[in-house]
Coordinates of C-alpha atoms in Angstrom, one line a residue:
X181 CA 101.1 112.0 131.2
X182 CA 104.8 112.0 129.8
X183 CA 104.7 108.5 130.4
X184 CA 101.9 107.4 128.6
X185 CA 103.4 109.3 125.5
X186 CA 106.6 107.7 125.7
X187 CA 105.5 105.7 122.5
X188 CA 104.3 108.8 120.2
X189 CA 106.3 111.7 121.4
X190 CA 108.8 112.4 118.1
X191 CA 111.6 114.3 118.7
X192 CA 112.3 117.4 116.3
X193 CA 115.9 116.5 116.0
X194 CA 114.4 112.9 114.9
X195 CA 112.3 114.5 111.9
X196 CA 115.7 116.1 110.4
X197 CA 118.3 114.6 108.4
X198 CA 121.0 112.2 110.3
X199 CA 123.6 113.6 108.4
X200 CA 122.8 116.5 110.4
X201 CA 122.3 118.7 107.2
X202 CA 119.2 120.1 108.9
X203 CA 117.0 119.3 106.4
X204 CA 113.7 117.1 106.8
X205 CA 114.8 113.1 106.3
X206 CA 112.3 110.5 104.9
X207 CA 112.0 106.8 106.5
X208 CA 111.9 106.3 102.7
X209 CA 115.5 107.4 102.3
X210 CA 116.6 105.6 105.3
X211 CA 115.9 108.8 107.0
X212 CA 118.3 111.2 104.7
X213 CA 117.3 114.0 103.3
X214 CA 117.0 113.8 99.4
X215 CA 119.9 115.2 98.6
X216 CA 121.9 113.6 100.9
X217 CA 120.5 110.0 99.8
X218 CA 121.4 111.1 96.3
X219 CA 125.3 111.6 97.2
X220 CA 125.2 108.6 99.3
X221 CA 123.0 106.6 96.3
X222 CA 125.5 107.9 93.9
X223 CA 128.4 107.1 95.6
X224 CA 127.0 103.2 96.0
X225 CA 126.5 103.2 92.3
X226 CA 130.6 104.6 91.5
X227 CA 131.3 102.0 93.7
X228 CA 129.3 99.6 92.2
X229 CA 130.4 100.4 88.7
X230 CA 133.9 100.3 89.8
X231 CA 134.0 96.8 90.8
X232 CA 132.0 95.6 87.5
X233 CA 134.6 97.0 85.5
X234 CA 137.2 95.5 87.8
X235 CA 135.1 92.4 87.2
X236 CA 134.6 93.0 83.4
X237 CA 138.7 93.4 83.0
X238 CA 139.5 90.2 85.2
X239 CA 137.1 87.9 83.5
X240 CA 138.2 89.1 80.0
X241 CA 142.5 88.2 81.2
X242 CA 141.2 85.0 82.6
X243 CA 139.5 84.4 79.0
X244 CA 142.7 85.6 77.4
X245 CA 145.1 83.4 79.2
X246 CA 143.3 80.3 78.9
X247 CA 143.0 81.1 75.0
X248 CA 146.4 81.8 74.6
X249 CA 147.5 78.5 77.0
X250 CA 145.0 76.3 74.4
X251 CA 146.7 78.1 71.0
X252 CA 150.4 77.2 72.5
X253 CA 148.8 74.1 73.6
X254 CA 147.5 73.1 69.3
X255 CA 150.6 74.6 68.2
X256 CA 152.7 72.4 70.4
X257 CA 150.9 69.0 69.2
X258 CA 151.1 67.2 65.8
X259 CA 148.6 69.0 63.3
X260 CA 146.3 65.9 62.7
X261 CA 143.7 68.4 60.4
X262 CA 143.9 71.7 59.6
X263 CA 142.7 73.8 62.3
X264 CA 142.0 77.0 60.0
X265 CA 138.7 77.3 60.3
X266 CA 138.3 75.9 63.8
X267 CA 140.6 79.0 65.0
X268 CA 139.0 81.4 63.6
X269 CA 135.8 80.4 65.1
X270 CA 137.2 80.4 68.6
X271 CA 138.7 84.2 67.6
X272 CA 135.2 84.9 67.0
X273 CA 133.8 83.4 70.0
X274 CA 136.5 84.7 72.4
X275 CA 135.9 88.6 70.5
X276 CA 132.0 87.9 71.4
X277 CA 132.7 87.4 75.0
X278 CA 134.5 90.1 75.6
X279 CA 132.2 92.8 73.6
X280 CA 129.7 91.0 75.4
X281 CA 130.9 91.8 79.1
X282 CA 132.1 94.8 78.3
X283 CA 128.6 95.7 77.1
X284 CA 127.3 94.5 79.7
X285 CA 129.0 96.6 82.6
X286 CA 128.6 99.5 80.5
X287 CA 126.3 102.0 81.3
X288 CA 123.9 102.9 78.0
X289 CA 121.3 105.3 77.8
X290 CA 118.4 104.7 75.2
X291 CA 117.1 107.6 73.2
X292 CA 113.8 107.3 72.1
X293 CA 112.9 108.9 69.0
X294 CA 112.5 112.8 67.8
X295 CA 109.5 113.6 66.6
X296 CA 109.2 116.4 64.2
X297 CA 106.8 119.1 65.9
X298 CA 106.8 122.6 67.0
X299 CA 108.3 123.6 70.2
X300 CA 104.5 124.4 71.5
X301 CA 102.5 122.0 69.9
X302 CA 100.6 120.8 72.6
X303 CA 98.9 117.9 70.7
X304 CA 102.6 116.1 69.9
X305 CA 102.1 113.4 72.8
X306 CA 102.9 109.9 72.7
X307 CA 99.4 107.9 72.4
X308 CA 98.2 106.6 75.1
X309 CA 98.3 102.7 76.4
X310 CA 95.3 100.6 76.4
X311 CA 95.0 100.9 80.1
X312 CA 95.3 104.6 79.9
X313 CA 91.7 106.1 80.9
X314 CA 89.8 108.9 78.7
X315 CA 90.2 111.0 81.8
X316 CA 94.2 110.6 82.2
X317 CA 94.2 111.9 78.8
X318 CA 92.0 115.3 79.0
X319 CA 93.7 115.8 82.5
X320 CA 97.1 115.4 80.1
X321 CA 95.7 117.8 77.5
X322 CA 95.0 120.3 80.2
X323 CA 98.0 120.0 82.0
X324 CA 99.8 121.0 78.5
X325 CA 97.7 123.8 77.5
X326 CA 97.8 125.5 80.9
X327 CA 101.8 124.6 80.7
X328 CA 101.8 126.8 77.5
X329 CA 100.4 129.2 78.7
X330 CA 102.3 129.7 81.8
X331 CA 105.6 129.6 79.8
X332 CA 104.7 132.2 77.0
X333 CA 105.7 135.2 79.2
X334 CA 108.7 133.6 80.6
X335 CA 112.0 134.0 78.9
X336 CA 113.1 131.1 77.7
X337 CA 109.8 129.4 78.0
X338 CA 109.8 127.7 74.4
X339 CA 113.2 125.6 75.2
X340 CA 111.5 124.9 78.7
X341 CA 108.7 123.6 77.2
X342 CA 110.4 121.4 74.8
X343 CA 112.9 120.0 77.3
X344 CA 109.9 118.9 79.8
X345 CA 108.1 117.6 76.8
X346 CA 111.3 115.7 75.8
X347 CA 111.9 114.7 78.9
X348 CA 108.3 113.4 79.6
X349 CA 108.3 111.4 76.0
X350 CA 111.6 109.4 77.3
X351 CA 110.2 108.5 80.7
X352 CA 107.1 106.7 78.7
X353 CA 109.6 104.2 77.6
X354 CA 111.7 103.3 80.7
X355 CA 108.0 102.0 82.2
X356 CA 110.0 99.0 82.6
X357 CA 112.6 100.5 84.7
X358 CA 112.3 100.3 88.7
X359 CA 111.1 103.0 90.5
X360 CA 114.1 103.9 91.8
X361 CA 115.9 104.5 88.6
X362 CA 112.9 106.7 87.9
X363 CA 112.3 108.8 91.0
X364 CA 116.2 109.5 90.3
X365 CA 115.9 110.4 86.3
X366 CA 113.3 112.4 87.4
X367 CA 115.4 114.2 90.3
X368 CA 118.7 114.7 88.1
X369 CA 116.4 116.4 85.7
X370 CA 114.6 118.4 88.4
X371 CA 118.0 119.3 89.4
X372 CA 119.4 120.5 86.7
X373 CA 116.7 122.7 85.1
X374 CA 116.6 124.5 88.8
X375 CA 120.6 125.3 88.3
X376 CA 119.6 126.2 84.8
X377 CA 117.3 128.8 85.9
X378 CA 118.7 129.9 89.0
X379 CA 121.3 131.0 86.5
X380 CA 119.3 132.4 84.2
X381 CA 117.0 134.4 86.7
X382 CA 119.6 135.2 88.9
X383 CA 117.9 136.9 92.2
X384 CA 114.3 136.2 91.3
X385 CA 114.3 133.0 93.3
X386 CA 110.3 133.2 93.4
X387 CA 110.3 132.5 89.7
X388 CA 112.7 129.9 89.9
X389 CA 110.2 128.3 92.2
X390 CA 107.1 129.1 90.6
X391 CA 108.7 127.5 87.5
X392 CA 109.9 124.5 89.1
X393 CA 106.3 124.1 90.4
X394 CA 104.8 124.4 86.5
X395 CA 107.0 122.0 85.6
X396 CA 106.3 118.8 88.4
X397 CA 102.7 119.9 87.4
X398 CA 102.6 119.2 83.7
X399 CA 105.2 116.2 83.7
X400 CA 103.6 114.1 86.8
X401 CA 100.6 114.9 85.1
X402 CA 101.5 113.2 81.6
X403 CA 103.3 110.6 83.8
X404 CA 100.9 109.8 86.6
X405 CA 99.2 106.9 84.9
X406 CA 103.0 105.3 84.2
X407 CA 104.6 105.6 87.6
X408 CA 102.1 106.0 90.1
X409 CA 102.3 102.5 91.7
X410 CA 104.7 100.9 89.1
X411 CA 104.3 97.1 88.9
X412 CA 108.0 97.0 89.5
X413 CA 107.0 97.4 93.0
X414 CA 105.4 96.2 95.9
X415 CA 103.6 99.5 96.9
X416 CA 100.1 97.8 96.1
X417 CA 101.0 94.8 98.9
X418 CA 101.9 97.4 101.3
X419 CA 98.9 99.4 100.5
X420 CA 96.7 96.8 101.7
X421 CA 98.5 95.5 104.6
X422 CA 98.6 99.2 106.2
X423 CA 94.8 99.4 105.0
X424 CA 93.9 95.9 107.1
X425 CA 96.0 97.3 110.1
X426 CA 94.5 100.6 110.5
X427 CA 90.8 98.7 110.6
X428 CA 92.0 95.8 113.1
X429 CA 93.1 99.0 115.3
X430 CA 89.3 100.3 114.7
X431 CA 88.8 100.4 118.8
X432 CA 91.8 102.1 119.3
X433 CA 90.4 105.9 121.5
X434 CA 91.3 109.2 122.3
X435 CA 92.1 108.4 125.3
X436 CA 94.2 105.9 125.1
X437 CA 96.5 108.6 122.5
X438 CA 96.2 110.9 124.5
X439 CA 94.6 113.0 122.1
X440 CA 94.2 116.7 123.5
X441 CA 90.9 117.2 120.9
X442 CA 87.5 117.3 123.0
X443 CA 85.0 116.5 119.8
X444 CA 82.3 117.7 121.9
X445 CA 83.0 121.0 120.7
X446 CA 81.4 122.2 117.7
X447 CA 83.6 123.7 116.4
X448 CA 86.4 120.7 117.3
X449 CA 84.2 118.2 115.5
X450 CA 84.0 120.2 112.4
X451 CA 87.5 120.6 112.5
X452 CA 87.9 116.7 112.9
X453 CA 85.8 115.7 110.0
X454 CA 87.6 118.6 107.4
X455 CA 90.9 116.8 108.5
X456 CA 89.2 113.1 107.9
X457 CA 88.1 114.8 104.5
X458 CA 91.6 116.3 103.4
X459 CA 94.0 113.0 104.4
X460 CA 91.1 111.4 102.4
X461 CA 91.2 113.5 99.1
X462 CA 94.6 113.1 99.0
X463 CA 94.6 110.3 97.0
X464 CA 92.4 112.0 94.2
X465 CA 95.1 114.3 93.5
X466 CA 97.6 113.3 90.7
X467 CA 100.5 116.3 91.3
X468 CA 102.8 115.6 94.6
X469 CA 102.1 119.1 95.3
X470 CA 98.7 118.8 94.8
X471 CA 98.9 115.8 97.8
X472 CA 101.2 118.0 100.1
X473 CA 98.6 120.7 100.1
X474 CA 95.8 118.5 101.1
X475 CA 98.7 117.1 103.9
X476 CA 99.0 120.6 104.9
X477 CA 95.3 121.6 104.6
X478 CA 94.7 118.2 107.1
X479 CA 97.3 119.5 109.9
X480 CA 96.2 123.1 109.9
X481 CA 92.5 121.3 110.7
X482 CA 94.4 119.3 113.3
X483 CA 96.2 122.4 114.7
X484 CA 92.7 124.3 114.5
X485 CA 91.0 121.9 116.6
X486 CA 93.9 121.1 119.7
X487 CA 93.7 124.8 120.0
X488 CA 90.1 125.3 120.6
X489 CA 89.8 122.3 122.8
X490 CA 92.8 123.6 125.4
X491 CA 92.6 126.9 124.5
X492 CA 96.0 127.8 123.8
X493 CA 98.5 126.9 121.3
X494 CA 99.0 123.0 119.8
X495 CA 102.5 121.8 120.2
X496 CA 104.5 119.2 118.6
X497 CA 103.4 116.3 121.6
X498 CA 99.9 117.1 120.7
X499 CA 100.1 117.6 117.0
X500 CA 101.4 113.8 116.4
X501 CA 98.7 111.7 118.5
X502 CA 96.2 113.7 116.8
X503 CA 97.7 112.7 113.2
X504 CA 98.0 109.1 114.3
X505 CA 94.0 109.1 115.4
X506 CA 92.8 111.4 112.3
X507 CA 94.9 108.6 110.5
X508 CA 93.4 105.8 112.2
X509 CA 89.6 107.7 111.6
X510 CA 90.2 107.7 108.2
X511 CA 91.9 105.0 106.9
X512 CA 93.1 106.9 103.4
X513 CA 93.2 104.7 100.2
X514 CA 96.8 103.9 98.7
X515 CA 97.9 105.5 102.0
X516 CA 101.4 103.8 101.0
X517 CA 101.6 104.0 97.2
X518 CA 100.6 108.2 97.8
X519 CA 103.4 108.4 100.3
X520 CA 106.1 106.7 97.7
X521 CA 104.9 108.6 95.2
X522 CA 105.6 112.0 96.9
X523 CA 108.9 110.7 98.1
X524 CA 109.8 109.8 94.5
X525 CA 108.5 112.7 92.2
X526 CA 108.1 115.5 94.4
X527 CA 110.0 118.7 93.7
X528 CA 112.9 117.6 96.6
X529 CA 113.0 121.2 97.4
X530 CA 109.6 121.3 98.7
X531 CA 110.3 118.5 101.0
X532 CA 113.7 119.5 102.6
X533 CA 112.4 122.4 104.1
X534 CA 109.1 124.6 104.6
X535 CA 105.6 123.5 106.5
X536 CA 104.9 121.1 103.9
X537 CA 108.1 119.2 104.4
X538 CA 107.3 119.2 107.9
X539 CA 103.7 117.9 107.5
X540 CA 104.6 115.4 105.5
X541 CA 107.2 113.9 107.6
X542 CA 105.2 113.5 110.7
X543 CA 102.9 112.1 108.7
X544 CA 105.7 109.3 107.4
X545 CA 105.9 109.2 111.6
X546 CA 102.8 108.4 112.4
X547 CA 102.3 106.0 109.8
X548 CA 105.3 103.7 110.9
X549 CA 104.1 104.1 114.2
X550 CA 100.9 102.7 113.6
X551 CA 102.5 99.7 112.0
X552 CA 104.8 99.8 114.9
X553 CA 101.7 100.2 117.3
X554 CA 101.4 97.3 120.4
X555 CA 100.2 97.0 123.7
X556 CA 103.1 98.9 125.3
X557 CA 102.4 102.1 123.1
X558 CA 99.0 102.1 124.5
X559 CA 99.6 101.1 128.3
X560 CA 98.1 98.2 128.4
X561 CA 99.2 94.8 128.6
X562 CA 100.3 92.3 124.9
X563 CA 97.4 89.7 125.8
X564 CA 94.6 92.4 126.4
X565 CA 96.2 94.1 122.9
X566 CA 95.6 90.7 121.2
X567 CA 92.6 90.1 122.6
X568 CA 91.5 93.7 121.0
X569 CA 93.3 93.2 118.0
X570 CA 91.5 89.6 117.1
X571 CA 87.4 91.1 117.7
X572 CA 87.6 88.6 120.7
X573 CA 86.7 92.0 123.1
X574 CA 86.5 95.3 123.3
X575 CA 87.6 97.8 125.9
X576 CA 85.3 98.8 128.7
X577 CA 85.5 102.2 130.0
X578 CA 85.1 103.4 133.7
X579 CA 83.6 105.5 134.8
X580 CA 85.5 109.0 135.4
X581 CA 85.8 110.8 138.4
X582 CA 85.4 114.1 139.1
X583 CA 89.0 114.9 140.0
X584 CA 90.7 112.5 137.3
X585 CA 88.1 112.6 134.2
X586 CA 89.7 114.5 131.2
X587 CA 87.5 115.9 128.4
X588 CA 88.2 113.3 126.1
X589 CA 87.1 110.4 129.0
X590 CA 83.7 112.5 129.6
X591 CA 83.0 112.5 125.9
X592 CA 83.3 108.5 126.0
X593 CA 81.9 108.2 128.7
X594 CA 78.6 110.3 127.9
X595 CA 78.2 108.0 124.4
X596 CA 78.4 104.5 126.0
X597 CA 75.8 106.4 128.7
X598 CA 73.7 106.6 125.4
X599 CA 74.3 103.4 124.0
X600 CA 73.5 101.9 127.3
X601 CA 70.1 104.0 127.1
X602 CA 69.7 103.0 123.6
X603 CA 69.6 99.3 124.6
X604 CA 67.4 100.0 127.6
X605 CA 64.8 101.5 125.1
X606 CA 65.2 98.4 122.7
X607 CA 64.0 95.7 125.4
X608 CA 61.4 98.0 126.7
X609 CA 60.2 98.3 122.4
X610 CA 60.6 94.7 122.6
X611 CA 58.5 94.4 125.8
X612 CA 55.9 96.4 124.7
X613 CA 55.9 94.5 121.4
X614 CA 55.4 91.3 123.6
X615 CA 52.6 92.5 125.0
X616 CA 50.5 93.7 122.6
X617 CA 50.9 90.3 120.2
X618 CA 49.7 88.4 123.9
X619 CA 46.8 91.1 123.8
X620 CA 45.8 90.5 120.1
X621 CA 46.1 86.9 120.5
X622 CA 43.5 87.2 123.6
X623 CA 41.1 89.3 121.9
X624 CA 41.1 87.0 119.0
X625 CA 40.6 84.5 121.6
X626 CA 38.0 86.0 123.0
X627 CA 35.7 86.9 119.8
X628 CA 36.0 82.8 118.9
X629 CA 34.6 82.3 122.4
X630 CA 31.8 85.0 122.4
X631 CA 30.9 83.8 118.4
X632 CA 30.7 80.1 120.0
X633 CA 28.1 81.0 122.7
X634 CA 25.8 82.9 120.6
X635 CA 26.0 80.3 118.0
X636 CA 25.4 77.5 121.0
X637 CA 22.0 80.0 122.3
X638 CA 20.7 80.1 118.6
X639 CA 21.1 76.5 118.1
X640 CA 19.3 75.4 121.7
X641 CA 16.7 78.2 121.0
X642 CA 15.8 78.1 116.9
X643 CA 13.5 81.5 116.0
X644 CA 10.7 80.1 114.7
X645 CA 9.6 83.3 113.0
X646 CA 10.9 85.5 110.1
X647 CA 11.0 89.1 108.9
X648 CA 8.3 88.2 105.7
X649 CA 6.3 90.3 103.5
X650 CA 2.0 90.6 104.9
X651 CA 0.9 87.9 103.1
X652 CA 3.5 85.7 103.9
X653 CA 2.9 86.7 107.2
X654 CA -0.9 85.8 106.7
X655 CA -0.3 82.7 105.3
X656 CA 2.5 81.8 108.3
X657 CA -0.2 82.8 110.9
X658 CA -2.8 80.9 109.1
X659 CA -0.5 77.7 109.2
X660 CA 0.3 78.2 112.7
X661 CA -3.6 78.3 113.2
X662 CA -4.6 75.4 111.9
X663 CA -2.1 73.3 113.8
X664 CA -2.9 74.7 117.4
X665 CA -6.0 72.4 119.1
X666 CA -9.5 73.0 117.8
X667 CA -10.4 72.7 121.1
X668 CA -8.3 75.1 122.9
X669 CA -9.8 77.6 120.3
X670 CA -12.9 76.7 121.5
X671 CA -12.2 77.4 125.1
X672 CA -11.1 80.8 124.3
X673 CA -14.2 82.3 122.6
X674 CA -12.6 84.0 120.3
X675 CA -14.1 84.7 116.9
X676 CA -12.5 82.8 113.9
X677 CA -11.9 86.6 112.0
X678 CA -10.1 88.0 115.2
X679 CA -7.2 85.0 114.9
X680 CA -5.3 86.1 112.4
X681 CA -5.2 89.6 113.3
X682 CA -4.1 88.4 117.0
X683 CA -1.3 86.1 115.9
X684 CA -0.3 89.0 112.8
X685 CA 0.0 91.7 115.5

């Protein structure tokens, strides 16, 4: 059994942080925590800002020197022309360049423009793009009035308010920045409004929190529409290539997961489908707390549902083959872009530590190992993986025996038993159909043939008498007399009157 985990079994030292912090990392961080890949993004950008100013101040000596070398150089040679106005074109250029690359490697920050509203007014929001939906903007609306609302018992809630709303009105016009640069704008200012209040509400860290929690609320709100899969990035191309990898890996089982879940049970397959449903709903949500709930809500289900099928408690090497196949089952849309998004705009406190953290990283887990999955992960060999992986085949299952066969194998086994019934029943339908088109076809056969032989006996024996009225009757019989032989009427003695009452009755 420990060997056919080998591929899914996830340490817990492996979920942490490698700078060994003890928080949760992210693969999306190069498995850091956040704010460990802040101090170690930060100190890449110093760097980097260093060396353009090291570049700025070389470039602008190199353009000094060779403007001094050409002055001594015009002074040196007979003056021809005047050279007044050519020089004082090349001081212009030569200031240009150097305002110009010092611009250039300095860092500038854009301030949009104040508007002139009230600290609550709730209806002082930037109009919405042409691509913005009618919906985005009541959910907006919403969002702001239940911010309010919040914040009006709060000390200090007015200037809270009008920094988020501040704050949310720059953001709409760095669209064109790269994700990056706004999953970090967003952090520094998640940052320092928690050290803002953490001083202000000094031992009340629930507040702090449930502040905090307002606050990613109403901005990623307002700001879903803008940096939810930015075009800056390719989270829509990675979207769909996880989305065509999860259905080629459609035949993928239980058993070959080594799933402890035994969806036999009731209450196990209930617990199966509210987990399919939550992973699902995820994407419907527009708050990263909203989408770490339903993460949560889907590995409690999971947890639910290993523990009723052993009957005792799920553990870590159970919990991850069971995301992987819920996963797998449900195929969730934007899997990728949702999983950015968190990682981006989520409250980074929420991530480093608690169950939700936890959830979500396993859930980073078994998403790279599904696009890590191959043959070896699942005991089997790379050409039979292939051969699965292409539609070419599908896996057989044997039978299990009594000593060997797990719950999960008898539960396989018991629905191709009724798939192989199914098909048993379909021939014997299509059988039966057979049959009664031949018997149709031979009783319409056999009418044709009985209508032929009665037609063939009335045609070799014609009636020569008809249902008439009497005195057609009478007039029938009295032709018929008249052409039987005088003389045989004769022999009979029979009186003329008597005829036609004989040949009437």
């Amino acid at each position: 059994m420990m060997s056919q985990r080998r591929g899914i079994h996830v340490d817990q030292s492996e979920l942490l942080c490698k700078k060994g912090c003890g928080f949760y990392g992210n693969r999306a961080w190069q498995g850091l925590c956040s704010k460990c890949w802040r101090e170690v993004n930060q100190r890449e950008k110093q760097r980097q800002i260093q060396e353009d100013w090291a570049l700025a101040e070389r470039l602008q000596r190199e353009e000094e020197e060779a403007y001094a070398s050409r002055h001594q150089k015009a002074q040196s040679q007979p003056a021809i022309t005047p050279f007044n106005k050519f020089e004082e074109r090349k001081t212009k250029e030569k200031s240009s360049k150097v305002s110009t690359v010092t611009k250039f490697f300095t860092p500038s920050i854009k301030t949009p423009p104040k508007k002139d509203a009230g600290p609550f007014d709730a209806q002082s929001t930037p109009s919405p793009s042409s691509s913005a939906s009618r919906q985005s903007t009541l959910d907006s609306d919403r969002a702001a009035r239940e911010f309010i609302d919040f914040l009006k018992p709060v000390k200090s809630g007015r200037e809270i308010f009008k920094q988020c709303r501040a704050f949310t009105e720059s953001m709409v016009y760095k669209r064109d920045m790269g994700a990056d640069e706004l999953s970090e704008s967003v952090q520094d200012f998640y940052q320092n409004l928690s050290e803002r209040l953490q001083n202000q509400f000094k031992g009340s860290s629930e507040l702090v929190e449930k502040v905090m929690d307002e606050v990613e609320k109403y901005m990623m709100t307002r700001l879903y529409t803008e940096v939810f899969c930015p075009e800056t990035t390719d989270d829509e191309k990675k979207d769909l290539t996880i989305q065509k990898r999860i259905r080629d890996l459609h035949w993928v089982t239980i058993a070959m997961l080594c799933v402890p879940v035994d969806e036999e049970i009731p209450e196990v397959s209930d617990s199966v489908v509210k987990a399919i449903t939550d992973i699902i709903e995820m994407d419907s949500k527009q708050v990263p707390k909203d989408k770490l709930a339903c993460i949560t809500r889907c590995s409690k289900h999971i947890f639910n549902a290993i523990k009723v099928s052993k009957k005792e408690a799920a553990s870590a090497d159970d919990f991850l083959p069971t995301l992987i196949y819920i996963v797998l089952k449900a195929n969730p849309p934007r899997l990728q872009s949702n999983i950015q998004y968190i990682t981006r705009f989520c409250n980074p406190s929420r991530l480093m530590t608690g169950e939700d953290g936890y959830y979500f990283t396993n859930l980073c887990c078994a998403v790279a190992f599904i696009e890590k999955l191959d043959g070896q992960s699942l005991n089997m060999s790379s050409e039979e993986f292939e051969l699965y992986m292409s539609g070419q085949t599908s896996p057989h299952w044997p039978q299990p025996t009594v000593a060997s066969s797990s719950s999960g194998t008898a539960a396989l086994t018991q629905v191709h038993n009724s798939l192989d019934l199914l098909t048993g029943l379909g021939e014997r339908q299509e059988r039966v159909i057979e049959k009664a088109r031949q018997l149709e076809s031979d009783l319409i056969d056999w009418t044709d043939e009985v209508e032929q032989k009665v037609q063939s006996a009335l045609e070799s024996f014609p009636l020569e008498t008809q249902n008439t009225t009497p005195n057609a009757a009478s007039g029938t019989a009295s032709s018929s007399l008249s052409a039987i032989d005088s003389e045989n009427i004769e022999n009979e003695h029979l009186p003329p009157p008597l005829q036609p009452q004989m040949f009437a009755g």
